[in-house]
CSV table of C-alpha atoms in Angstrom, one decimal:
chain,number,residue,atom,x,y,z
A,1,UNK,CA,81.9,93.6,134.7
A,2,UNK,CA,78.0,93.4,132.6
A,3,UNK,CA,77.2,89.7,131.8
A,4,UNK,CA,75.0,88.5,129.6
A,5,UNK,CA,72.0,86.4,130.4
A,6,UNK,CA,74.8,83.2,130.2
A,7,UNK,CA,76.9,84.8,132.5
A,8,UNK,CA,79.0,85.7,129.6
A,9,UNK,CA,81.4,88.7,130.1
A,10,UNK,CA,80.2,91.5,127.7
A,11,UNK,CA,82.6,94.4,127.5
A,12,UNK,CA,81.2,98.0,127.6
A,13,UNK,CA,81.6,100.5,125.2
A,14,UNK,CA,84.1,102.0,127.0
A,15,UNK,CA,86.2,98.3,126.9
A,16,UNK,CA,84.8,97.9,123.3
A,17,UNK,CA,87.2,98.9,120.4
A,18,UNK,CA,86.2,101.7,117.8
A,19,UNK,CA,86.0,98.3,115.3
A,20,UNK,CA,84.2,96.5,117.4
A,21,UNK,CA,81.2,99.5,117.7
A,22,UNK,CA,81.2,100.0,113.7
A,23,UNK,CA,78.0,99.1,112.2
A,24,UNK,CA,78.7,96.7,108.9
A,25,UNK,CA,75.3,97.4,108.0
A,26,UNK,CA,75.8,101.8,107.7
A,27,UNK,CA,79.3,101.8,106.0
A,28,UNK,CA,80.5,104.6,103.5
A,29,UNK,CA,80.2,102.9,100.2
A,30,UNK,CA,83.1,105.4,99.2
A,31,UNK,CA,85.8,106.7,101.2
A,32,UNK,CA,88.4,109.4,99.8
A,33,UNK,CA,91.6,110.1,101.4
A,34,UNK,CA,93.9,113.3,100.8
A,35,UNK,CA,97.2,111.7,102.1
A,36,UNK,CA,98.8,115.1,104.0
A,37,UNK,CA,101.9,115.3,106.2
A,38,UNK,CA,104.8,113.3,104.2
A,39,UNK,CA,107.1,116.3,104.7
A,40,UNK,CA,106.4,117.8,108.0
A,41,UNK,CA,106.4,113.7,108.9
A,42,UNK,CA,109.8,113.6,107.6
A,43,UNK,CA,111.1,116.8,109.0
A,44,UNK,CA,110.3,115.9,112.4
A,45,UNK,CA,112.7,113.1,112.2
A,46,UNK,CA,115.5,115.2,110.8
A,47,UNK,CA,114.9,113.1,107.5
A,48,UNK,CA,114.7,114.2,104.0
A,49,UNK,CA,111.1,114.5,102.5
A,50,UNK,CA,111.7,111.4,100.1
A,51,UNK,CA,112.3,109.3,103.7
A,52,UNK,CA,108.4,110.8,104.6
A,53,UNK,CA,107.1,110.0,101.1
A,54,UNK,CA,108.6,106.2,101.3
A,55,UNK,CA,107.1,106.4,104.6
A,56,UNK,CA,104.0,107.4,103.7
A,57,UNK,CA,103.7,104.1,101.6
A,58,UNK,CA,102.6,102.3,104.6
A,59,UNK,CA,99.7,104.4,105.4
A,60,UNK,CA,99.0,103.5,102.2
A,61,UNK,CA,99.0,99.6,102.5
A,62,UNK,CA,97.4,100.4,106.5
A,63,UNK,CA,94.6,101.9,104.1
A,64,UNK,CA,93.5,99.3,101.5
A,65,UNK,CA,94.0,96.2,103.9
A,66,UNK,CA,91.4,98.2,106.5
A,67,UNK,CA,89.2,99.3,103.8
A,68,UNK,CA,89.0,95.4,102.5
A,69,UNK,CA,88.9,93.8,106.2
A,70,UNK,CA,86.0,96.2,107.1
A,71,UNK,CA,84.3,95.8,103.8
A,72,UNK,CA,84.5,99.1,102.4
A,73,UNK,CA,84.0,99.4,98.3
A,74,UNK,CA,85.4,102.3,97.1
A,75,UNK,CA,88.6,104.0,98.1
A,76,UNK,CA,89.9,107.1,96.5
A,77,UNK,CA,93.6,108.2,97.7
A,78,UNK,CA,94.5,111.9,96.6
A,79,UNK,CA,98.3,110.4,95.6
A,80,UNK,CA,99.7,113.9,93.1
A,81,UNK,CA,97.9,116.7,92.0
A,82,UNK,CA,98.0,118.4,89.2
A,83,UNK,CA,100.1,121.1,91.1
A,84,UNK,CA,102.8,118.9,92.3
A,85,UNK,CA,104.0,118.9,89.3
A,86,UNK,CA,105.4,122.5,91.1
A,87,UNK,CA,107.3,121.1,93.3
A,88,UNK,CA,111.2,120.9,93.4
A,89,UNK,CA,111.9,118.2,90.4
A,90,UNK,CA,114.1,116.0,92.7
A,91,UNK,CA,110.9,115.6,94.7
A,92,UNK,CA,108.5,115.0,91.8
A,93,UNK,CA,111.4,112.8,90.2
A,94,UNK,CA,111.5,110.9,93.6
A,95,UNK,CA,107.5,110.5,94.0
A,96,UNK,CA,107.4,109.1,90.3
A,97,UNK,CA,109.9,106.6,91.2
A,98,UNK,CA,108.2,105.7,94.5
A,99,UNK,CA,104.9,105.1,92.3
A,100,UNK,CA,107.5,102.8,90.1
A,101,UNK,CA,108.4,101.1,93.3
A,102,UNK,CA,105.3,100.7,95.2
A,103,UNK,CA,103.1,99.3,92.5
A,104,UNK,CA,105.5,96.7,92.1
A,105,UNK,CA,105.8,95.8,95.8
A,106,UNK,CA,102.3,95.8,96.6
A,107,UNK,CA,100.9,94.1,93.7
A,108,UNK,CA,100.9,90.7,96.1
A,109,UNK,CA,99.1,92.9,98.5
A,110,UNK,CA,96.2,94.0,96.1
A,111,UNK,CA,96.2,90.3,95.3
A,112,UNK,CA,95.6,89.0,98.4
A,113,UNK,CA,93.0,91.3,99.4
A,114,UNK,CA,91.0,91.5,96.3
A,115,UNK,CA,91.7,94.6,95.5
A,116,UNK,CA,91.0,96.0,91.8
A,117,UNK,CA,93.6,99.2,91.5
A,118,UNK,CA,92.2,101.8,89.0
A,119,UNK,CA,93.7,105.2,88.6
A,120,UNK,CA,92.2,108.9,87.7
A,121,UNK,CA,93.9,111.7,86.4
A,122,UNK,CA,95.8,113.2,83.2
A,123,UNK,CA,97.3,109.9,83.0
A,124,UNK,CA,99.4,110.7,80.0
A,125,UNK,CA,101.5,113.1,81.9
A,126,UNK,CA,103.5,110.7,84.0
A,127,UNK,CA,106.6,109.6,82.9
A,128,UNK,CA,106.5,106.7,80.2
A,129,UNK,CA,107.8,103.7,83.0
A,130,UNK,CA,105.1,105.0,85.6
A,131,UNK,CA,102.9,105.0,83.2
A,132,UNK,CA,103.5,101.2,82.0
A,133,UNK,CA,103.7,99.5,85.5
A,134,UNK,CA,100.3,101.5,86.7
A,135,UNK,CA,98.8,100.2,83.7
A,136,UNK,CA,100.4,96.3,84.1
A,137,UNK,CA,99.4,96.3,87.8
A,138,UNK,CA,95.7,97.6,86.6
A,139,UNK,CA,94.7,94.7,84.2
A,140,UNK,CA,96.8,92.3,86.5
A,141,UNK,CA,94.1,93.1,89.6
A,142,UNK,CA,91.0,94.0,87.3
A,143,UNK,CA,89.4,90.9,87.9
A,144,UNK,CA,89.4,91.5,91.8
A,145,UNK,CA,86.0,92.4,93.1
A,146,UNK,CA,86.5,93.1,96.6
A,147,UNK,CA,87.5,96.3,96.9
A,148,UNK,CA,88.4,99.1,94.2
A,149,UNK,CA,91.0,101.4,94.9
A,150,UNK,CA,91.8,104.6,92.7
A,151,UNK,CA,94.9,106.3,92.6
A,152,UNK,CA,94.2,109.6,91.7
A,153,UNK,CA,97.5,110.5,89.7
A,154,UNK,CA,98.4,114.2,88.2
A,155,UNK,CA,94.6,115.5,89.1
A,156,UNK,CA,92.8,118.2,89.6
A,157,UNK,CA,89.3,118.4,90.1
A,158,UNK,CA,88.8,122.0,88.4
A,159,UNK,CA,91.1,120.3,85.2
A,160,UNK,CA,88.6,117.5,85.7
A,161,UNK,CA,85.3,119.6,85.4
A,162,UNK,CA,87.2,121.7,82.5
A,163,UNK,CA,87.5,118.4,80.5
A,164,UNK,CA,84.1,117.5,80.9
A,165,UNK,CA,82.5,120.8,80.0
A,166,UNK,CA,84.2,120.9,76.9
A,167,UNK,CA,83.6,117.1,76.1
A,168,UNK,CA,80.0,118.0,76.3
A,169,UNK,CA,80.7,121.5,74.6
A,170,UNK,CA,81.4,119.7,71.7
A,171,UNK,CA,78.6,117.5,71.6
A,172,UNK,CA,76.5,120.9,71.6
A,173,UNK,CA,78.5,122.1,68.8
A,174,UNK,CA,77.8,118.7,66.4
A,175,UNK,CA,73.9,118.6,67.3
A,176,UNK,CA,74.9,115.7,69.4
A,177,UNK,CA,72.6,116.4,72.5
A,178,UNK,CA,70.7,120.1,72.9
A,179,UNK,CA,71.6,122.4,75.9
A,180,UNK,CA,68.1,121.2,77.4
A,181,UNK,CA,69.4,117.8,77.7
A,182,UNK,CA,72.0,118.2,80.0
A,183,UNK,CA,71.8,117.7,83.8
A,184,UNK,CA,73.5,116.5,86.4
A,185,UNK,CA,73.7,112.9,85.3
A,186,UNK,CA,75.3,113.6,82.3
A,187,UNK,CA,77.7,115.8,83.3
A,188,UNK,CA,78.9,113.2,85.6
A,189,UNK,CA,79.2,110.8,82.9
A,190,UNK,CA,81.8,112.5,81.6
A,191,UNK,CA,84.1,112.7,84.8
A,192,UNK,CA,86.8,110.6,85.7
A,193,UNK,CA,85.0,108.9,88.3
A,194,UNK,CA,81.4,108.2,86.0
A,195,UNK,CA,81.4,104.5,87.5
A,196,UNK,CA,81.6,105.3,91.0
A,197,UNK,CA,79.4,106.4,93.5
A,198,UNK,CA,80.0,109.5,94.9
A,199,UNK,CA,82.3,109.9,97.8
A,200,UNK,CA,80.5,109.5,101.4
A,201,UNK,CA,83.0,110.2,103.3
A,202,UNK,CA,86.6,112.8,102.9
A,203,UNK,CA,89.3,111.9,105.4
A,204,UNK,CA,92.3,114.0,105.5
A,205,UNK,CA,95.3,113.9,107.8
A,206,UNK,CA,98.1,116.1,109.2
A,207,UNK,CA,95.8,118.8,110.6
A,208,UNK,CA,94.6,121.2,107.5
A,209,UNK,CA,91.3,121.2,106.6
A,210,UNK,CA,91.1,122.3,102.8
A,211,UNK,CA,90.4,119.6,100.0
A,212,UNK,CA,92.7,121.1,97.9
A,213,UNK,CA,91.4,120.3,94.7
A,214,UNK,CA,90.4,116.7,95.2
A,215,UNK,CA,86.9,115.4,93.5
A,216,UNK,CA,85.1,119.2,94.5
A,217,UNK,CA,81.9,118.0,92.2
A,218,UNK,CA,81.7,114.2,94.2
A,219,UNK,CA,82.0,115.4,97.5
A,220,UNK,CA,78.8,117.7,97.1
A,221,UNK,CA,77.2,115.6,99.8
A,222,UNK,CA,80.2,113.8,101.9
A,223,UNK,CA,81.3,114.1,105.5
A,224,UNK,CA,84.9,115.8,106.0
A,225,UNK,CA,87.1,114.0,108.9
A,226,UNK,CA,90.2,115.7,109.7
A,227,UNK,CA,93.0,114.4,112.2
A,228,UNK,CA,95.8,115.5,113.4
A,229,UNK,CA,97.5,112.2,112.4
A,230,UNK,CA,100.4,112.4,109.8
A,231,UNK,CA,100.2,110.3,106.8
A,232,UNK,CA,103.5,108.3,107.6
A,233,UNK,CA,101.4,107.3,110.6
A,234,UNK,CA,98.3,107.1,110.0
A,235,UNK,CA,97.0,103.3,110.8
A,236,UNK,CA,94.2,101.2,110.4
A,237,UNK,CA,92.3,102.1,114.2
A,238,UNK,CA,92.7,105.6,112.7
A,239,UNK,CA,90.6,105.1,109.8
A,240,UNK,CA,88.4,102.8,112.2
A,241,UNK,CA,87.8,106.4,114.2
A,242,UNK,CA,86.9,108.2,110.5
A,243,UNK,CA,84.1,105.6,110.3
A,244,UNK,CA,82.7,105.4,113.5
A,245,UNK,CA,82.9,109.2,113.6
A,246,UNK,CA,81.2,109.4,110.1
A,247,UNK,CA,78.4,107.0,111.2
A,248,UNK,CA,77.1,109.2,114.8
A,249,UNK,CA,76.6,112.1,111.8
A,250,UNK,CA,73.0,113.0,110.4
A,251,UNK,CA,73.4,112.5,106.5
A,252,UNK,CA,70.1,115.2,105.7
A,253,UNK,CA,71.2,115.7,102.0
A,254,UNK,CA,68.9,119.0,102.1
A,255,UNK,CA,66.0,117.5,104.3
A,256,UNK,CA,65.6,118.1,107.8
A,257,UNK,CA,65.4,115.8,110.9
A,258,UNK,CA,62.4,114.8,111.0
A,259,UNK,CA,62.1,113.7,106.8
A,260,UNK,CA,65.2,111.7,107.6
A,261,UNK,CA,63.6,109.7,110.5
């Protein structure tokens, strides 16, 4: 066993958990999630999807309490996209009522932990109840300043850009702001996400490796971790591996090596 100068048993790395190697100092400042594997979580326990999808709520709570314990800022968490709304309409009716649900269980949670809950998306599709308890849980944590987490509700990144360009469309059209004028900056003030940084680091679960649709202009520059882990079980150590993995990676944004060093 390696002992410090007091004689002190130091463990190796090998003895050392993944949390104990993170460095607190080289964190993601944002972290998104595409939560994947409810169903084929489910079907593997000869359960309906809507057991996988309650399920899939803890990974959810497994989440927000490691993203506040490590000290993580931002967390985004993929939660329906716009083309859900496709699915079978007991399912969608059974993931709206699940939203209902959670936000009300976990609102002691988010308390506890500081947590501000904000949400993204074409909002004013969801169904009127879903639509006032996200909104009573939002200004019931919008004083927390620990960590922000985002639900990003009946999105789609494409929709997303769509919105934007015409926003800014019609600004051309009024002789608000001239074609010349517009760069990147502005553009991303008119996202969902304009007070957020943008996403360092992409985790997905359940083996496929595809964002599907989720923030494609903010994760221009972030690294993609994909594990084989379903949702339904996806814990704490495992997003404790997605950060210790993202930190041994060489962010170059464009340089090379040697700029970076």
């Amino acid at each position: 066993m390696p002992l410090d100068e007091n004689h002190v048993f130091v463990p190796s790395n090998n003895e050392m958990s993944v949390l104990d190697q993170i460095n607190r100092d080289k964190l993601p400042q944002h972290i998104a999630v595409i939560m994947d594997g409810n169903g084929r979580w489910a079907k593997k326990q000869g359960l309906l999807r809507a057991a996988g999808h309650k399920r899939g709520t803890e990974g959810v709570r497994e989440a927000i309490e490691g993203c506040a314990e490590i000290g993580i800022k931002y967390l985004t968490l993929y939660a329906f996209s716009t083309e859900n709304w496709n699915r079978p309409k007991n399912e969608v009716d059974t993931l709206m009522n699940l939203l209902v649900s959670s936000l009300k269980k976990e609102i002691k949670t988010l308390q506890e932990n500081k947590v501000a809950l904000h949400a993204i998306g074409n909002l004013s599709t969801l169904p009127k109840k879903a639509q006032r308890e996200l909104n009573e849980v939002i200004e019931k944590t919008k004083d927390n300043k620990r960590l922000r987490v985002t639900l990003a509700l009946s999105y789609g990144a494409r929709e997303e850009i769509l919105k934007s360009f015409k926003e800014i469309s019609i600004k051309v059209k009024n002789n608000i702001i001239s074609p010349a004028e517009i760069d990147e900056s502005y553009i991303n003030n008119h996202l969902y996400t304009h007070d957020m940084p943008d996403v360092d680091l992409l985790i997905r679960t359940s083996g496929e490796q595809r964002v599907s649709n989720f923030l494609l202009w903010q994760i221009a520059y972030a690294e993609f971790y994909f594990t084989d882990v379903l949702w339904p079980d996806f814990k704490r150590e495992n997003l404790h591996d997605a950060i210790y993995n993202y930190q041994k990676r060489e962010r170059r944004f464009g340089k090379t090596s040697e700029q970076i060093q």
